[in-house]
Coordinates of C-alpha atoms in Angstrom, one line a residue:
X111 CA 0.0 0.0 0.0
X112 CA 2.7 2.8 1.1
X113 CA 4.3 1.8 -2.8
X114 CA 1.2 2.2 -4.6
X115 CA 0.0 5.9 -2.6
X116 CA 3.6 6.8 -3.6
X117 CA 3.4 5.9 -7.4
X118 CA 0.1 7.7 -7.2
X119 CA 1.5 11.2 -5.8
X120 CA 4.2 10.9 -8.5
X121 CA 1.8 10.1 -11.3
X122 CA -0.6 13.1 -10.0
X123 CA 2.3 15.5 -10.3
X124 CA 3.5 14.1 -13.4
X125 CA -0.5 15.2 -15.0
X126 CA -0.4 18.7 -12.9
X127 CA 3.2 19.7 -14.5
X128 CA 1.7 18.3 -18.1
X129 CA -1.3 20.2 -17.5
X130 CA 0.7 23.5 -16.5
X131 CA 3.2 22.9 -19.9
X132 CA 0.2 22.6 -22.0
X133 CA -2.1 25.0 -20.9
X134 CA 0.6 27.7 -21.1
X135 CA 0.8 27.6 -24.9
X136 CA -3.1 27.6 -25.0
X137 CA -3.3 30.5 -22.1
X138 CA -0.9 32.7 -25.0
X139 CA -3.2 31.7 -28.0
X140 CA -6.4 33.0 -26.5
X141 CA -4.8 36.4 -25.1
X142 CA -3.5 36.5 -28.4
X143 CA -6.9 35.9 -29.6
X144 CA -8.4 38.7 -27.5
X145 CA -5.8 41.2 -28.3
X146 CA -6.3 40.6 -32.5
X147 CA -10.3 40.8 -31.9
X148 CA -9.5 44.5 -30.3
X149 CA -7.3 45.8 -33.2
X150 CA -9.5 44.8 -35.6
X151 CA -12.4 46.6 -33.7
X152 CA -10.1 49.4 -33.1
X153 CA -9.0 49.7 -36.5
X154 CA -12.6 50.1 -37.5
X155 CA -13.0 52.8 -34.9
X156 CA -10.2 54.7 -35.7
X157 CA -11.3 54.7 -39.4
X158 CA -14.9 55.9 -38.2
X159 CA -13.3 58.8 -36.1
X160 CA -11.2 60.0 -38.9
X161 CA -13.9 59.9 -41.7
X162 CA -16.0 62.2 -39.0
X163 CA -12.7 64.2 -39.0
X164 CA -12.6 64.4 -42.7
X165 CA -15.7 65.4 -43.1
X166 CA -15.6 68.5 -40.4
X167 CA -12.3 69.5 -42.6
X168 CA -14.1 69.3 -45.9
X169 CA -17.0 72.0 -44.8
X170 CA -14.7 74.0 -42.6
X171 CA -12.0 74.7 -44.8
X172 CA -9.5 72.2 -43.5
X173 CA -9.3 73.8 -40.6
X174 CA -7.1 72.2 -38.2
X175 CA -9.1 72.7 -34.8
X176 CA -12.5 71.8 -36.1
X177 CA -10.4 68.3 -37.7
X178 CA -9.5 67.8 -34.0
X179 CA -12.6 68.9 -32.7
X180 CA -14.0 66.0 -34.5
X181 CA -11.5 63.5 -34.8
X182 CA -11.3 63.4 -30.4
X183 CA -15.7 63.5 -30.9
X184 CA -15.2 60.8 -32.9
X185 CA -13.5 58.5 -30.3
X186 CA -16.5 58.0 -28.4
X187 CA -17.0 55.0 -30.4
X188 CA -13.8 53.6 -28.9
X189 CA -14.3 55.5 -25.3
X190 CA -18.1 55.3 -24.5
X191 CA -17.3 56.9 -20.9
X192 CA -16.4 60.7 -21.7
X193 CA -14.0 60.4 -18.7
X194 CA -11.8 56.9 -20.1
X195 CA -11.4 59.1 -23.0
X196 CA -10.4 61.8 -21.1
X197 CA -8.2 59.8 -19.2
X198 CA -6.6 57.6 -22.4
X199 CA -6.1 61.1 -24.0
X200 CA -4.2 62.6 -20.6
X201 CA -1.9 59.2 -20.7
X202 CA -0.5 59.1 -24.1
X203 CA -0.2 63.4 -23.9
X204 CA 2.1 62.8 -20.7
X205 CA 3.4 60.0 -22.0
X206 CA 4.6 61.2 -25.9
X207 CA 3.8 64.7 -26.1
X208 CA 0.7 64.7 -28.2
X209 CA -2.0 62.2 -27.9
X210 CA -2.5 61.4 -31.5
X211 CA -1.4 63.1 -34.8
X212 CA -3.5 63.2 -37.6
X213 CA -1.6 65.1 -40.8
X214 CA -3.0 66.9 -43.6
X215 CA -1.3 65.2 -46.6
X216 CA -3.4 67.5 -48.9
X217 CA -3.8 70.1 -50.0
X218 CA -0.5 70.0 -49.3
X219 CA 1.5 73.6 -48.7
X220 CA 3.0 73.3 -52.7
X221 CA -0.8 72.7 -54.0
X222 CA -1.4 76.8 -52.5
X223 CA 1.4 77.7 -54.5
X224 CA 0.1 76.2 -57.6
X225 CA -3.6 76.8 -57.4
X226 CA -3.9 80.0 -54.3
X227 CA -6.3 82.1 -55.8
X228 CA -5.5 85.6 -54.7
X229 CA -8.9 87.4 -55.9
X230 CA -11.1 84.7 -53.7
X231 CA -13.6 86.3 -50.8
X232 CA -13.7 83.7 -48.2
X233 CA -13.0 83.7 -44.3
X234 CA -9.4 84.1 -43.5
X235 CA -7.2 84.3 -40.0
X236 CA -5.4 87.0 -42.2
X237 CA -5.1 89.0 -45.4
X238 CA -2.4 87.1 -47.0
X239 CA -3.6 83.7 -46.2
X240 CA -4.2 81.7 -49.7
X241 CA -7.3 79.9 -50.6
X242 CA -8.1 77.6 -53.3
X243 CA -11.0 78.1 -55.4
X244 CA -13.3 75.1 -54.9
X245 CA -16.2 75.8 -57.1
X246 CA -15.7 76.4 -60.9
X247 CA -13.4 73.4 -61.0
X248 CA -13.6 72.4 -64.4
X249 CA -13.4 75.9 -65.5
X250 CA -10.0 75.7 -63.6
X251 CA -8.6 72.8 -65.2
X252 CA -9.5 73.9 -68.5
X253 CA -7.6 77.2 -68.0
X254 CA -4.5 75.4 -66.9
X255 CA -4.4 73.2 -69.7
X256 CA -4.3 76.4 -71.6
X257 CA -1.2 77.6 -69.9
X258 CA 0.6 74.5 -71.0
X259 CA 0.2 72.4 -67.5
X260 CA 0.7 69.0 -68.7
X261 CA -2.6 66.9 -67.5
X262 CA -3.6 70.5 -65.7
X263 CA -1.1 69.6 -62.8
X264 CA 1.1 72.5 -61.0
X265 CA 4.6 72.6 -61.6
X266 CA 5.2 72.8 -58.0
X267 CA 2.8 70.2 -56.0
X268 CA 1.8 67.6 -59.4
X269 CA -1.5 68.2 -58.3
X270 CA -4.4 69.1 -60.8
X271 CA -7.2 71.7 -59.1
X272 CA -9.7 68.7 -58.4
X273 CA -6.7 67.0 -56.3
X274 CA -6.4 70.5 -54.7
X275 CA -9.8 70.4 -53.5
X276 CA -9.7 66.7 -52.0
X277 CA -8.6 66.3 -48.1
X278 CA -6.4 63.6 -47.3
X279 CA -5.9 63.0 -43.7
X280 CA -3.6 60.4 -42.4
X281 CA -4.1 59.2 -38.6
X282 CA -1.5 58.1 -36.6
X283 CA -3.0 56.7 -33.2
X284 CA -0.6 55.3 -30.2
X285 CA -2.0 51.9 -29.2
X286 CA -0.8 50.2 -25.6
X287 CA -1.8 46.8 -25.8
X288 CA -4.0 45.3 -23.8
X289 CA -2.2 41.6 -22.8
X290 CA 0.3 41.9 -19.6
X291 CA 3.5 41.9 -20.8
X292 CA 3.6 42.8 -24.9
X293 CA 3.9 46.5 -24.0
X294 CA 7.4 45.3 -22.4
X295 CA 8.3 43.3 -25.4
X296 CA 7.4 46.6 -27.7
X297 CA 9.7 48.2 -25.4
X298 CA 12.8 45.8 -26.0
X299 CA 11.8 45.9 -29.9
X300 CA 12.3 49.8 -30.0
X301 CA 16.3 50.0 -30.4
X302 CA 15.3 48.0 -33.7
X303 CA 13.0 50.4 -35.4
X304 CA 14.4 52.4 -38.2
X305 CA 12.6 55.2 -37.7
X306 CA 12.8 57.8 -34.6
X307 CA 9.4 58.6 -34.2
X308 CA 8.9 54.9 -34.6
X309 CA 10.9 54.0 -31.7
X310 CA 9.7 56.8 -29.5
X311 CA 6.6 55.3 -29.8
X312 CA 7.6 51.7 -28.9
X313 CA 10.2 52.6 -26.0
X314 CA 7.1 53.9 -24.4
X315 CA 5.4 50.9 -24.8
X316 CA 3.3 52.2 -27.6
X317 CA 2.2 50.5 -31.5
X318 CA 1.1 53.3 -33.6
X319 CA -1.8 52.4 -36.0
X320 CA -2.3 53.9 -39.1
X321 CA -5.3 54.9 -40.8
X322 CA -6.0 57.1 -44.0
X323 CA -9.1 58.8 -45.1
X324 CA -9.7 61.3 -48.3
X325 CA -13.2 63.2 -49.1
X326 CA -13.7 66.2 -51.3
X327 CA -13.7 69.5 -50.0
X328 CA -16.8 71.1 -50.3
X329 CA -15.5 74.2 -48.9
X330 CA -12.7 76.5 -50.3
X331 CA -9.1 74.9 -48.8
X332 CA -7.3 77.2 -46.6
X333 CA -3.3 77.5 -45.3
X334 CA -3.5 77.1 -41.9
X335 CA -0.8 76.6 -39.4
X336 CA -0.5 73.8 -37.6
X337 CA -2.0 73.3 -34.1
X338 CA 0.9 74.5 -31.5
X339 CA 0.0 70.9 -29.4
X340 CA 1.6 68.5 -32.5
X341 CA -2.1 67.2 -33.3
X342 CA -3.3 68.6 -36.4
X343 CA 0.3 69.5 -39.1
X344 CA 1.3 69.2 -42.2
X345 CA 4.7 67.4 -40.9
X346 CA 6.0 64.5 -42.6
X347 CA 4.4 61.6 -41.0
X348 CA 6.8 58.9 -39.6
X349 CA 7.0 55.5 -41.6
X350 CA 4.9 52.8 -40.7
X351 CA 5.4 50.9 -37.7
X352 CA 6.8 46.8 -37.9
X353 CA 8.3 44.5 -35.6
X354 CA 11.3 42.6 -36.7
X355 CA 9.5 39.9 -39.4
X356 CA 5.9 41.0 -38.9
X357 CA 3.6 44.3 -39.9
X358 CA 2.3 46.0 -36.7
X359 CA -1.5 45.5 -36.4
X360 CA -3.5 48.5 -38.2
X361 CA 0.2 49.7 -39.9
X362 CA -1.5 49.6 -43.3
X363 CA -3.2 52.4 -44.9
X364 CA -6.6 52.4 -45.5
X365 CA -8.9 54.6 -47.9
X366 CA -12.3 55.2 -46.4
X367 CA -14.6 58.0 -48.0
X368 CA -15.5 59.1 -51.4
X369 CA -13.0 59.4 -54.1
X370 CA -12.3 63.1 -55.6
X371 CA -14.8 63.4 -58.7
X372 CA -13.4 63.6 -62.2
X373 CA -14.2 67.1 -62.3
X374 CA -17.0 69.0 -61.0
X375 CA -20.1 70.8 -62.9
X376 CA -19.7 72.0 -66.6
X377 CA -18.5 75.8 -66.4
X378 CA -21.8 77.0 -68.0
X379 CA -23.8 75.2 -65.0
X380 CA -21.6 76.9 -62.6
X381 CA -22.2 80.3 -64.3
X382 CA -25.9 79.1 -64.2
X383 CA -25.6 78.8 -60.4
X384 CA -23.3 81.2 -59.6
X385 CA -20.7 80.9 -56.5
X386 CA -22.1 77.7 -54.5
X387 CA -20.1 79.2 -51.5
X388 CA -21.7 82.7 -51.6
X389 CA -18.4 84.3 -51.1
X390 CA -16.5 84.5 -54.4
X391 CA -16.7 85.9 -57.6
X392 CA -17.7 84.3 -60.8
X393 CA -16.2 82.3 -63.2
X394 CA -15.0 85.4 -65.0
X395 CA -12.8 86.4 -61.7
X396 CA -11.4 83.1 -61.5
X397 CA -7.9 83.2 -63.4
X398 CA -5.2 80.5 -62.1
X399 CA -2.2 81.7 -60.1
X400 CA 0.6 82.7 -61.8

């Protein structure tokens, strides 16, 4: 009896320490699990959040503070309780300066000197800052072919006057995962990224996500300067985010919107109209910049 309650013991500790060896490998597959299923539905969010952006920038003439405005509105979808937003927001601003970035890749600062129409009415911050005409677009691009624009695209920018007047934002959100112990391997991963702002990000424990939206302005494109906090610029954005052998979860761009039309009404419809934005001359007071 005392030999077989012995084997026993031993076999029961033999299962317990098979058990523990197995189940650790499963335990890491379903946090892993978890942590994909929250990307994915963050991803989605994210995209949401900067198409409500997008589409506050379209109608206020890509203004930077109404794009933030709506862009931080927008993460309610991810942050149901006003204060975890609040409080995800103050985290990543003490933690890397400014909670998120978001970058206005156009109009971009060359596409003003290109296509800035200096006669246009239209709300300013000050007398000198340039606008782009938004309505009377074919009428635009019709005049620059005339001028010997190849395609109608600036010599500066490349960009033809309906690629002026179509707001591309790209989103660049700081992401601490969620399963114990990953934001410590980001951290041991950062001397490895390429890219500074890359490994800011990951030596503080941080995957950046990147998202990409575009919609057409419906409002005439303003310069502004970019918000003194490092939210809203027109920066360079830093290069997308990968561990050693694998993309970072949400590191791909994504288009979510409507594509910039062709071209907009015929010029003798827009004459027919006459200024959709109530604040500009017509068509005849509409001459390209030099």
């Amino acid at each position: 009896m005392p030999v077989s309650r012995a084997a026993g013991h031993r076999q029961r500790g033999a299962g317990a320490a098979g058990f523990l060896l197995a189940s650790i490998p499963i335990l890491t597959l379903g946090l892993g699990g978890v942590e994909a299923a929250h990307w994915s539905g963050l991803r989605q969010t994210l995209s949401l959040a900067l198409m409500e952006a997008a589409r506050a920038g379209a109608t206020r003439q890509a203004r930077p503070q109404a794009i933030a405005q709506a862009f931080e509105h927008g993460l309610r979808m991810a942050y149901p309780d006003p204060r975890a937003a609040a409080r995800a927001l103050r985290e990543r601003r003490a933690a890397l300066g400014a909670p998120w970035r978001i970058r206005i890749a156009r109009p971009s600062p060359e596409a003003f000197l290109d296509h800035a129409d200096p006669a246009l009415r239209g709300p300013r911050d000050h007398p000198g800052q340039p606008l782009i005409r938004n309505d009377y677009q074919a009428l635009q691009q019709a005049r620059r072919l005339a001028q010997g624009w190849p395609e109608g695209r600036g010599p500066r920018s490349g960009l033809t006057i309906h690629e002026a007047n179509t707001l591309v934002l790209e989103l660049w959100w700081p992401h601490r995962p969620l399963v114990p112990g990953t934001a410590a391997i980001v951290r041991a991963l950062a001397p490895l990224a390429g890219d500074p702002d890359q490994a800011r990000l990951m030596a503080a424990g941080y995957l950046p996500f990147r998202r990409r939206v575009s919609v057409a302005m419906q409002s005439h494109p303003a310069a502004w300067t970019d918000l003194a906090d490092g939210r809203v610029t027109r920066g360079a954005a830093p290069a997308p985010a990968s561990a050693p052998g694998s993309a970072v979860p949400g590191g791909d761009a994504e288009d979510v919107g409507n594509p910039p039309a062709a071209e907009t009404a015929p010029a003798d419809e827009a004459a027919a109209d006459g200024d959709v934005n109530g604040d500009g001359p017509g068509p005849e007071a509409c001459a390209p910049a030099p």
